[in-house]
Coordinates of C-alpha atoms and ligand atoms in Angstrom, one line a residue:
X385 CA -46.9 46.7 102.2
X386 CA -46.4 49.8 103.9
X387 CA -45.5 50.0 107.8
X388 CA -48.0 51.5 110.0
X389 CA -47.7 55.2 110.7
X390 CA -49.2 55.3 114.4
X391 CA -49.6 52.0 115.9
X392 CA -46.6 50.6 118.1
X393 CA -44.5 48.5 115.4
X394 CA -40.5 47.1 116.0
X395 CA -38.5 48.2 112.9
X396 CA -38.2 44.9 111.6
X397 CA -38.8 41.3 112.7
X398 CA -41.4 39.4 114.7
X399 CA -43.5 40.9 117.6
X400 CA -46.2 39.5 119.4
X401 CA -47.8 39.3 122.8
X402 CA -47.2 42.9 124.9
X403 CA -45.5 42.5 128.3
X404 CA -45.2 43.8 131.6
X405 CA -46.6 47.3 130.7
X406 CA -46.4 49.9 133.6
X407 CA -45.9 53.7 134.4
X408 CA -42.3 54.4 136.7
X409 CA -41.3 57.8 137.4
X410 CA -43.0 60.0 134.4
X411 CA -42.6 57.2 131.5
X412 CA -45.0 54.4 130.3
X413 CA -43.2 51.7 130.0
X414 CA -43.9 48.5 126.7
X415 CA -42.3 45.6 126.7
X416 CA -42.9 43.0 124.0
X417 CA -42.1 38.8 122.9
X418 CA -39.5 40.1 120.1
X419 CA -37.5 37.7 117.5
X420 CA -34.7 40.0 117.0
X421 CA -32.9 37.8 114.1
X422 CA -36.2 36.7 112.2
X423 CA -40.0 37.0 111.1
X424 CA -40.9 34.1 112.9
X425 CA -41.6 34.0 116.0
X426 CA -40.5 35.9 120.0
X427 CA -38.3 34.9 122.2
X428 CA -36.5 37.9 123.5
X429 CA -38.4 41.0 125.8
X430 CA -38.0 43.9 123.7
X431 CA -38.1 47.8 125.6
X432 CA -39.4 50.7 125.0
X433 CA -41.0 54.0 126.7
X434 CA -43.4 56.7 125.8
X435 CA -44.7 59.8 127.9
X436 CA -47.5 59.6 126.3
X437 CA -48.4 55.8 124.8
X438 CA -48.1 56.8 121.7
X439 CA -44.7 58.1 120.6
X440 CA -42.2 55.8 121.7
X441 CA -38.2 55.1 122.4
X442 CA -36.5 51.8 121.4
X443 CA -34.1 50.2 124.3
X444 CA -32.2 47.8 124.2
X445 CA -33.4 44.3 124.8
X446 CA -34.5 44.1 128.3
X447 CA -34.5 40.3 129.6
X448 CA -32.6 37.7 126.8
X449 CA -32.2 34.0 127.1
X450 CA -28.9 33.5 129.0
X451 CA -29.0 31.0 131.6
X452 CA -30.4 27.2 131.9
X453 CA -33.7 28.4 133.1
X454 CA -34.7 30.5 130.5
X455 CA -32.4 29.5 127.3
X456 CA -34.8 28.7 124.8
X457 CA -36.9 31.8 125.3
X458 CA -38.0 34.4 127.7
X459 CA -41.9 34.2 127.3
X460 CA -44.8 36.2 128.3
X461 CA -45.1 38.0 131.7
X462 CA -45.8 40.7 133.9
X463 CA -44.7 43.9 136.2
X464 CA -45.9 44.5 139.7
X465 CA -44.6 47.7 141.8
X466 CA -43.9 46.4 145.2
X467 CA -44.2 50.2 146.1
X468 CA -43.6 53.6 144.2
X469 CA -39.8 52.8 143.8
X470 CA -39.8 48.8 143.2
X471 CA -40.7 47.3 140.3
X472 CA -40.3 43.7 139.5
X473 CA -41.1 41.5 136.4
X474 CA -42.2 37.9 136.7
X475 CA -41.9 35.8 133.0
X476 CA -41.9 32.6 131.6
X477 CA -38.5 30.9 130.7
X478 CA -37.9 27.5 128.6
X479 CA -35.5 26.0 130.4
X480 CA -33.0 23.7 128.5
X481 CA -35.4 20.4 128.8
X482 CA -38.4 22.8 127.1
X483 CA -40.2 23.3 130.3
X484 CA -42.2 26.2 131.3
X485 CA -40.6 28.0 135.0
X486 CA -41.5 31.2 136.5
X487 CA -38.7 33.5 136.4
X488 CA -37.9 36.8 138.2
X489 CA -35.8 40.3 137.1
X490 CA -35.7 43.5 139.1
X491 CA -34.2 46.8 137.8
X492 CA -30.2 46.7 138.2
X493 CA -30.7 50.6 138.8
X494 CA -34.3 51.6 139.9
X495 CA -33.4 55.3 140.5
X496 CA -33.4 55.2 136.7
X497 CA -36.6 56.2 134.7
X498 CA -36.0 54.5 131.6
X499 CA -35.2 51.0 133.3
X500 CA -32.4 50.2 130.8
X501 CA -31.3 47.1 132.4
X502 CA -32.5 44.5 134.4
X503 CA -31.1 41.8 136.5
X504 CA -32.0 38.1 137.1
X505 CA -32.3 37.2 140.7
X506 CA -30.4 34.4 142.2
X507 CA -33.1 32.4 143.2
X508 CA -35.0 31.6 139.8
X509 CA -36.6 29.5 138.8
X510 CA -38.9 30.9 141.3
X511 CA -41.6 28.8 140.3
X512 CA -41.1 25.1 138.5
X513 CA -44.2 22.8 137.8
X514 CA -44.6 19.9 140.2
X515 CA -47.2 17.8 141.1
X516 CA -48.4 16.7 137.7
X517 CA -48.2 20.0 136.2
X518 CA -47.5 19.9 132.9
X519 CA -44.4 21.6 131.6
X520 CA -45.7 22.8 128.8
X521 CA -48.7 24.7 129.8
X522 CA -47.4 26.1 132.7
X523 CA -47.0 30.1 131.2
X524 CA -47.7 33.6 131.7
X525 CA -47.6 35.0 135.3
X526 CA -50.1 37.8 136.0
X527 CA -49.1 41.1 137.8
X528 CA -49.9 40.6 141.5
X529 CA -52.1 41.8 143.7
X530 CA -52.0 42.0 148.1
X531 CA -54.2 40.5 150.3
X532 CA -55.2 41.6 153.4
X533 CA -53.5 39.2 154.9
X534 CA -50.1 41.0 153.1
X535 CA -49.4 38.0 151.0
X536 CA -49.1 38.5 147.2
X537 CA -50.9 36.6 144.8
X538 CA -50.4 35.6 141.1
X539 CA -52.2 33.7 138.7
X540 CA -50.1 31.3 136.2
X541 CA -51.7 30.0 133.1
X542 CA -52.2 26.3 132.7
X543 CA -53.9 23.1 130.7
X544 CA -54.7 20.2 132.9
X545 CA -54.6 17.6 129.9
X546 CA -57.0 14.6 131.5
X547 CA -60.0 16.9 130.3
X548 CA -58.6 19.5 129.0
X549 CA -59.6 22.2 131.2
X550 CA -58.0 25.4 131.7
X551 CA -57.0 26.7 134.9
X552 CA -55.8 29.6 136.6
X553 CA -53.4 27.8 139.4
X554 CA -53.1 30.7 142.0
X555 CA -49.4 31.3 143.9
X556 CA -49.1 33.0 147.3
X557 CA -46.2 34.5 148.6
X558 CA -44.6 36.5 151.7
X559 CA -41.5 37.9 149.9
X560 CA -42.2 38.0 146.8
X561 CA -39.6 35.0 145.9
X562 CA -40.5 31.8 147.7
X563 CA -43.9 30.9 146.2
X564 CA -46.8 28.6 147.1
X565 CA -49.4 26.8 145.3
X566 CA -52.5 26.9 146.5
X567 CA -54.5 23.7 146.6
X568 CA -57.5 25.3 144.4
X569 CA -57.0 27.0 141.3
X570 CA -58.2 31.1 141.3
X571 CA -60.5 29.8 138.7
X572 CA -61.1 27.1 135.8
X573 CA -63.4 26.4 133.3
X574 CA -64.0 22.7 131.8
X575 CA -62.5 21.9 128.4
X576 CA -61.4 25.7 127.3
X577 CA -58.0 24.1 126.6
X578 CA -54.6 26.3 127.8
X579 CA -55.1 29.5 129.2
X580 CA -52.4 31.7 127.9
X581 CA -51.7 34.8 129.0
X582 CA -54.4 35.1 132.0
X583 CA -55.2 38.7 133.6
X584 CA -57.2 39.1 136.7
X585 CA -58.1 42.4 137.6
X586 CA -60.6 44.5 139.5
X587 CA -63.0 47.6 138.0
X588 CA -64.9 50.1 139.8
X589 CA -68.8 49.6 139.5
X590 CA -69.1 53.4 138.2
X591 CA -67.4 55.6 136.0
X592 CA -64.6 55.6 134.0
X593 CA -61.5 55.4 136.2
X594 CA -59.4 52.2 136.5
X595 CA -58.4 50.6 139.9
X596 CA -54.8 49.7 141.7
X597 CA -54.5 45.7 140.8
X598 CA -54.9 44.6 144.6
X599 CA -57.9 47.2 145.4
X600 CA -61.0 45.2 146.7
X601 CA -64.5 46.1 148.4
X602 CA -68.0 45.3 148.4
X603 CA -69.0 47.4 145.5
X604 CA -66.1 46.1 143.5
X605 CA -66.5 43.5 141.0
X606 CA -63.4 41.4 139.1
X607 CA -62.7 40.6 135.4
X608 CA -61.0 37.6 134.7
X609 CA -59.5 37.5 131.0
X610 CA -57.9 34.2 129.2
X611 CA -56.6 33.9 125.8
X612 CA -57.3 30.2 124.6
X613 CA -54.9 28.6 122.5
X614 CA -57.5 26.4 121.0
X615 CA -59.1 29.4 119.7
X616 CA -57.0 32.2 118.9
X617 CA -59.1 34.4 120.8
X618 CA -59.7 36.2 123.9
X619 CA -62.4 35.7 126.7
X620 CA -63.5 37.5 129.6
X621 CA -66.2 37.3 132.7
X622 CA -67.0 39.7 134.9
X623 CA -67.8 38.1 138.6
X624 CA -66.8 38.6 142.3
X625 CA -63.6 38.0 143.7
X626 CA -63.9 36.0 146.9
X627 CA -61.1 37.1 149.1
X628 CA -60.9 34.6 152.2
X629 CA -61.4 32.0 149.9
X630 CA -59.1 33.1 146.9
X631 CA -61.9 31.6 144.7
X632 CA -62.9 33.8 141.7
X633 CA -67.1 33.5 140.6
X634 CA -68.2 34.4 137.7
X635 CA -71.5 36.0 137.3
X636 CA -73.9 34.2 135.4
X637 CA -74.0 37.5 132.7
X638 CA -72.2 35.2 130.0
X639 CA -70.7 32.0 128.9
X640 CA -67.3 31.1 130.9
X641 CA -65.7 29.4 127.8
X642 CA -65.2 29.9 123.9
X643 CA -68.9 31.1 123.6
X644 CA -68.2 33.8 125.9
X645 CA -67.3 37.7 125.4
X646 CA -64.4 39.0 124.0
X647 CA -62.3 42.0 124.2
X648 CA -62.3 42.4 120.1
X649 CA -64.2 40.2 117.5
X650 CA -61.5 40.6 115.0
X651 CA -57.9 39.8 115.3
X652 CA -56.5 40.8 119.1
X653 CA -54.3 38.2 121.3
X654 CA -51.6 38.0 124.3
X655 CA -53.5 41.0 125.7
X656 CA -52.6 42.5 129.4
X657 CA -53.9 45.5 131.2
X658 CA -52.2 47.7 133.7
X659 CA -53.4 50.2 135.8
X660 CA -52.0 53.7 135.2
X661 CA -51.3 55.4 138.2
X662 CA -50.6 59.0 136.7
X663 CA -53.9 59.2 135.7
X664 CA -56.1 56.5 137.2
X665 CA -57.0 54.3 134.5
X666 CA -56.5 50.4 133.4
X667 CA -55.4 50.3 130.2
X668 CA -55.4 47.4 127.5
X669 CA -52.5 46.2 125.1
X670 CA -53.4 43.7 122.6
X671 CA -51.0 42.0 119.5
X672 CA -52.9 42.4 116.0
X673 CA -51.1 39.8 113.7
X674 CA -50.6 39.1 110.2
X675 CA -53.2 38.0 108.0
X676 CA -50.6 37.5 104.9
X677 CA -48.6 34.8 104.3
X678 CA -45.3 33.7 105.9
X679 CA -43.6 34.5 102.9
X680 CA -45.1 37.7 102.4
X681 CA -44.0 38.4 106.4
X682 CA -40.4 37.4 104.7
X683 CA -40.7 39.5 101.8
X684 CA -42.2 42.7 103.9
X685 CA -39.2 41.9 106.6
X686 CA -41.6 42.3 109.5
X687 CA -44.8 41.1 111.4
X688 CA -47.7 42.0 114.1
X689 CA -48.5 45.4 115.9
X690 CA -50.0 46.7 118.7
X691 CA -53.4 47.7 119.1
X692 CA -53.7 51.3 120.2
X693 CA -54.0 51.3 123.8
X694 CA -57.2 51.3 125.4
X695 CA -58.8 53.0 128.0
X696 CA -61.3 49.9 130.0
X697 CA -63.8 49.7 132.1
X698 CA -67.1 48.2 133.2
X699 CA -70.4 49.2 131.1
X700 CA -71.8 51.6 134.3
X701 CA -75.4 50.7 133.4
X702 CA -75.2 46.2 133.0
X703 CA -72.0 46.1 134.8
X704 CA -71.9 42.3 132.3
X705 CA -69.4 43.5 130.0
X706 CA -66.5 46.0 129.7
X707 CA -65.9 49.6 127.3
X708 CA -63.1 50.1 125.7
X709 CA -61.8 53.5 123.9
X710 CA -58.8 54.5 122.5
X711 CA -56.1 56.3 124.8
X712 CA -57.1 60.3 124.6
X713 CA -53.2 61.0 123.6
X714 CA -54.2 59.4 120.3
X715 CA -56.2 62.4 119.3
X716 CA -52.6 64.2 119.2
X717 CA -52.0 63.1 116.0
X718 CA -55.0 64.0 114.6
X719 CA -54.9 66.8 111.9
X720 CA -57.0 68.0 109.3
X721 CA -60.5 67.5 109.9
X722 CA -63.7 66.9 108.1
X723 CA -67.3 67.5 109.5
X724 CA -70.7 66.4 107.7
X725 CA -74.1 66.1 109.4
X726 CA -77.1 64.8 107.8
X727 CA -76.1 62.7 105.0
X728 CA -79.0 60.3 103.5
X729 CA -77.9 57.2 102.3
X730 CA -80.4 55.9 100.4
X731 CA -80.8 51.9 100.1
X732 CA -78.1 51.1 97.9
X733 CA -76.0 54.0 98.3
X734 CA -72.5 54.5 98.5
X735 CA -71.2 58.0 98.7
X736 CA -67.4 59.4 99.0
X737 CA -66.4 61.7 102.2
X738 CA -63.6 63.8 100.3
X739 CA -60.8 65.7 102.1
X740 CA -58.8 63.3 104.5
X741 CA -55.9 61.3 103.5
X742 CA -58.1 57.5 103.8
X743 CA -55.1 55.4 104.1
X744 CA -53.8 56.9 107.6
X745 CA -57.8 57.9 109.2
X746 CA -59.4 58.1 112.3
X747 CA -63.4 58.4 111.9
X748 CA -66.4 59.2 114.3
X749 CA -69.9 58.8 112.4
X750 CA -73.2 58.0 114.1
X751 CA -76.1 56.6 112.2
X752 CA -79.4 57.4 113.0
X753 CA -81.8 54.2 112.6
X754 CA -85.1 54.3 110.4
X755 CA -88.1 53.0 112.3
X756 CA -87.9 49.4 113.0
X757 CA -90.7 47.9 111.4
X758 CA -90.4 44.3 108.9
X759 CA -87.1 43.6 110.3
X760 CA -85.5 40.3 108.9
X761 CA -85.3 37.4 111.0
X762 CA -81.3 36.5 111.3
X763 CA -81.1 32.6 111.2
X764 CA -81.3 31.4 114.9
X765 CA -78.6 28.6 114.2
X766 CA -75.9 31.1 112.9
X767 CA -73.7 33.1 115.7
X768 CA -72.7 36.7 114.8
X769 CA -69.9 35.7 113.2
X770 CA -71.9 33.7 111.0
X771 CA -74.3 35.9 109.8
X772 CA -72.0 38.5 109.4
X773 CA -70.4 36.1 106.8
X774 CA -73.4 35.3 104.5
X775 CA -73.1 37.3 101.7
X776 CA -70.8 40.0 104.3
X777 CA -71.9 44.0 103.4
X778 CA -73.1 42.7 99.6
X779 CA -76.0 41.5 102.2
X780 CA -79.1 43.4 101.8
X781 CA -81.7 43.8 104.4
X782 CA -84.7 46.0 105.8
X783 CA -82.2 47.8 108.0
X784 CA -78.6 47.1 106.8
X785 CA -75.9 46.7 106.2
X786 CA -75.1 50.4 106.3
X787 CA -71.4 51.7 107.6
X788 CA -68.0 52.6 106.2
X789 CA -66.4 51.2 103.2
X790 CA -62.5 52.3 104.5
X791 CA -59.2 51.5 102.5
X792 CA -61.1 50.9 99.3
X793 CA -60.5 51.5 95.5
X794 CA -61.6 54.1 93.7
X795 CA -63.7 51.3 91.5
X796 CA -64.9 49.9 94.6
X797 CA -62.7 46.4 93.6
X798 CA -60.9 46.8 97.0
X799 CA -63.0 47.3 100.0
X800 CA -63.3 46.5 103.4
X801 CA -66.4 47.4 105.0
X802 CA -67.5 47.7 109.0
X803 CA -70.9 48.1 108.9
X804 CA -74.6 47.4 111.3
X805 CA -77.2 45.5 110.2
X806 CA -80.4 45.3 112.4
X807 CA -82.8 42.3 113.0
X808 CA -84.3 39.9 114.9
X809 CA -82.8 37.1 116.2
X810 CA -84.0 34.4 118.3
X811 CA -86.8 36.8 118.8
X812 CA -85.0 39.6 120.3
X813 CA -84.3 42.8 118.2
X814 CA -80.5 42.9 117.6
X815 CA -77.8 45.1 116.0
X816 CA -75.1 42.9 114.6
X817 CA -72.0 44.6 113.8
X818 CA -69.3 42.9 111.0
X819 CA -65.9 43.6 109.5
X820 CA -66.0 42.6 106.4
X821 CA -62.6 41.2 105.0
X822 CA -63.7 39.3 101.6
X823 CA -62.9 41.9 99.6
X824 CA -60.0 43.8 101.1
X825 CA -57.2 42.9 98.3
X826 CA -56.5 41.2 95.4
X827 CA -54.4 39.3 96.9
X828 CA -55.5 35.8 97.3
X829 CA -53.3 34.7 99.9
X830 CA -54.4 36.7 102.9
X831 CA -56.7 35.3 105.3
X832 CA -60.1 37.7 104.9
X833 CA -62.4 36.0 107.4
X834 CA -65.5 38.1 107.8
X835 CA -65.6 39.1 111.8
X836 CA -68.9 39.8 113.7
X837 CA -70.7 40.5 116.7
X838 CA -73.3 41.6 118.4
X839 CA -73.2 45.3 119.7
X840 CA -75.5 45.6 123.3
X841 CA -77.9 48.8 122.3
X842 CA -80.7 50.2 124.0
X843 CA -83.7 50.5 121.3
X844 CA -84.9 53.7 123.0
X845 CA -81.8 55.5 121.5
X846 CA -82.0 56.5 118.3
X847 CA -78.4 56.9 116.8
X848 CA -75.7 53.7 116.9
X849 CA -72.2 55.1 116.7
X850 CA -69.3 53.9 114.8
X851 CA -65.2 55.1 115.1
X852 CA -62.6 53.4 112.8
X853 CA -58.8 53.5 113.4
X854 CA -57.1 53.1 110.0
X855 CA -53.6 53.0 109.6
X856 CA -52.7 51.2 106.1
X857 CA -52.8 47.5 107.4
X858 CA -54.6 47.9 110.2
X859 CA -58.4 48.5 110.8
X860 CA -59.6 49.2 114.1
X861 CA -63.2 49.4 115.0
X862 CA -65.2 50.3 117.6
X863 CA -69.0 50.2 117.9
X864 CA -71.9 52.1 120.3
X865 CA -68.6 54.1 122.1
X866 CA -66.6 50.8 122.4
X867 CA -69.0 48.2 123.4
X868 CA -67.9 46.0 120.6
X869 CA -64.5 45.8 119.0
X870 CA -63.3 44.2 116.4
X871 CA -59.6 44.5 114.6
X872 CA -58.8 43.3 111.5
X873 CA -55.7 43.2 109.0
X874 CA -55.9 44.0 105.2
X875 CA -53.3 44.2 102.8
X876 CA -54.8 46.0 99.4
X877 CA -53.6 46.3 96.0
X878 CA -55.0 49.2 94.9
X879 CA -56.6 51.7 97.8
X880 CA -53.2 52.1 99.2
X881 CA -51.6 55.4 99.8
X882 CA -53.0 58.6 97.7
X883 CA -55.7 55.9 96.2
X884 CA -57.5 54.6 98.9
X885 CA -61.0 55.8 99.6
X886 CA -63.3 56.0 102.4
X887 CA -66.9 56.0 101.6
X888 CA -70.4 55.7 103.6
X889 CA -72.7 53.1 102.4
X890 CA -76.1 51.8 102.5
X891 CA -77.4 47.9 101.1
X892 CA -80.5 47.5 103.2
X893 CA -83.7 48.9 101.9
X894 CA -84.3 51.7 104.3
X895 CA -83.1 55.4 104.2
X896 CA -80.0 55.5 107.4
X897 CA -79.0 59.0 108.0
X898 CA -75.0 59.8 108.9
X899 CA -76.3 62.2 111.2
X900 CA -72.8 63.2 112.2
X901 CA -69.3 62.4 110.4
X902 CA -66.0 63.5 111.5
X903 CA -62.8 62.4 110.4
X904 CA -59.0 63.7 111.0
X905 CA -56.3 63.0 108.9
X906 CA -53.8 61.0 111.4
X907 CA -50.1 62.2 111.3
X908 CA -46.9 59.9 112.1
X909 CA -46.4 58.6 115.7
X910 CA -42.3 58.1 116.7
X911 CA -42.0 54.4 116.4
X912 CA -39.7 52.6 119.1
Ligands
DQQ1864 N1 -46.9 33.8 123.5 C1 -45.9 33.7 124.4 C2 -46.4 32.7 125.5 C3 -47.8 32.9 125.4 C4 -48.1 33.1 124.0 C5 -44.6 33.2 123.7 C6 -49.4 33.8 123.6 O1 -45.8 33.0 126.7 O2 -48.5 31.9 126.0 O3 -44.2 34.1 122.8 O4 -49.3 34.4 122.4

């Protein structure tokens, strides 16, 4: 399998979650759970920095089991500047009995950009669990954010295993070293299991910008983000943080628990934002891992990337749910371009866009729906992911599915198609949008679960827009401008290299229009 050309990928070895990303004097700054010696699994915080987050420099390890507190791993975590010129990391050590503490480095030299090397303070473990905390779900501190009252707050992710709730226990703190609990979690939510790698952050109510981690107000509303173990995947409210209280409300918008939104439909975990204060916006890091086979991992000699940064913020007009796009610094690396309007695909159709290089691809197309009459009725009992799954885009329906058909064989055998189909569900008229894996390799064993959800749309528009990130392995997807994402991993056979193929396609019944295709060759981003 060939390595990615422009997503953020170690030169060998096992990556996962993203840490402690920030921006410090010109440089964006990555750090990520590394296993330098294997495939297997991180314990070490890999470095690296990028002007631009996407062409990157390797440093050397940056915080490395050494000491008691931390010696069977340095685990997930996060930066918070004190000011312009003081950044600190918090992370999660295993001490030597296997429990979970809250440890603390600081830059040995913070007149340097690059932040080569940084220094454990004296007084870690800063934070231990106590008072029937379990060890062993006791991970992940969040960056902080000021009160008013000039305290600093972080949020540690935990599992309280009577019922198997997960919490976010909130610490307080003067000095940034001697930490309190508070009596009351930030927020929990009944039987969601451990809450790994929690972010709590707030987002301006209009437009695009992102906001400093401790900014509040009346207008402002707060996200709070969990990735459950018990699921693999990642969740997210929207809701009102309640200052003199520290108590954190979702709004009623959508489920609190594994029902609930997620950043990406596909494959996406150990996520954390950070605001960017060079040019005012939060941004998203996410781990896409394998969907091969240890062995394979082995055999390849590495495993997991990073999603492409993302741009967030909250959807201006329901304020329920967020947007995300890819970083504008990606579009660097685009290169030779393609432009079609007007393409009719037929029911049944399946026709070739010629002229970029479909292995390494970033597309735009939008879709203009037919009318919207004899729609099918999707199954009430099934979810998205569900119905995306019967029969995948081999479906066929009044409207749908119609979309791409990216990394696929020139006899079709090999295909992996992202695709709309439009019906009605429960009564309400619903665009469903699905990555469909089934048929991604001859490889039988890959996991090729089908992924699926529903897009929000307004019916009065006429066009629902599609852009797909392709980058050998890696298949990217966002739907209506980034109101539904969903990443997925494929490992063909055949439509690798100079023989993959990108196609649009139609299986529903009705005549969709491409009224607008784009597509760039994408070039080679420095890896760290
Ligand atoms: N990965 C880290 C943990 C975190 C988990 C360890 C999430 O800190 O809870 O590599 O992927």
């Amino acid at each position: 399998m060939e390595r990615t050309a422009y997503h953020f990928q170690p030169p060998k070895n096992w990556m996962n979650d993203p840490n402690g990303p920030l921006f410090y004097k010109g440089l964006y700054h990555l750090f990520y759970q590394y296993k330098s010696q294997a495939v297997v699994w991180g314990k070490v915080w890999g470095h690296a920095v990028s002007k631009d987050l996407i062409n990157w420099k390797s440093l050397d390890f940056a915080i490395i089991p050494s000491e008691r507190y931390d010696i069977k791993g340095c685990w997930s975590g996060s930066a918070t500047l004190l000011s312009r010129e003081k950044p600190v990391i918090l992370y999660t050590g295993q001490d030597n009995s296997s429990r979970q503490v809250q440890n603390m480095v600081v830059p040995k030299d913070p007149s340097d950009p690059d932040l080569r090397e940084w220094v454990k303070i004296p007084e870690i473990p800063i934070i231990v669990p106590e008072n029937g905390i379990n060890g062993s779900s006791f991970r992940d501190p969040t960056t902080a954010w000021l009160g008013k009252d000039g305290k600093w707050r972080i949020v540690v992710g935990n599992k309280e295993d009577r019922h198997h709730n997960g919490k976010a226990l909130l610490y307080i703190s003067k000095d940034f070293v001697h930490w309190t609990k508070k009596k009351n979690p930030l927020h929990s939510s009944k039987k969601t299991g451990m809450w790994e790698c929690p972010d709590f952050y707030p987002v301006a109510p209009l437009g695009k910008l992102g906001l400093d981690t401790s900014a509040t107000g009346p207008e402002i509303k707060h996200v709070l983000k969990v990735s459950l173990d018990d699921t693999r995947f990642e969740y997210y409210t929207v809701g009102t943080y309640i200052t003199d209280i520290d108590r954190y409300v979702p709004d009623n918008t959508s489920a609190d628990n594994k029902n609930g939104l997620r950043y990406d439909y596909g494959k996406f975990y150990g996520s954390k934002t950070f605001f960017d204060n060079h040019k005012n916006r939060r941004i998203l890091w996410g781990w896409i891992n394998e969907s091969d086979s240890v062995q394979d991992d082995i055999a390849k000699g590495w495993s997991g990337v990073q999603a492409i940064p993302r741009a967030i913020w909250l959807d201006n007009v329901s304020k329920s749910q967020l947007i995300q796009w890819p970083v504008s610094e990606l579009e660097s690396l685009r290169g030779n371009k393609i432009y079609k309007e007007n393409i009719i695909l037929k029911g049944g159709s399946v026709i070739e866009i010629e002229g970029v290089k479909a292995a390494q691809v970033d597309v735009e197309v939008s879709f203009e729906l037919p009318s919207l009459i004899d729609l099918e009725k999707m199954d009430a009992n099934l979810d998205a992911q569900q119905l995306c799954s019967q029969d995948g885009a081999a479906s066929k329906a009044m409207v749908g599915p119609f979309g791409l058909l990216v990394l696929t064989s020139e006899d079709l055998a090999e295909q992996t198609a992202i695709f709309f189909r439009v019906g009605l569900h429960q009564h309400n008229m619903k665009i469903l949008m699905c990555s469909d894996q089934s048929r991604s390799s001859l490889k039988t064993n890959v996991d090729k679960t089908t992924y699926g959800s529903f897009v929000t749309f307004s019916f009065n528009k006429k066009d629902v827009s599609l852009r797909v990130l392709v980058d050998h392995s890696i298949v990217e997807s966002f739907g209506e401008g980034g109101k539904t994402c969903i990443t997925a991993r494929v490992y063909p056979n055949l439509a690798i290299g100079e023989d993959a193929h990108l196609y649009l396609f139609n299986n529903g019944v009705s005549s969709v229009t491409a009224s607008k295709l784009t597509a760039w060759d994408m070039g080679y981003a420095h890896q760290p």
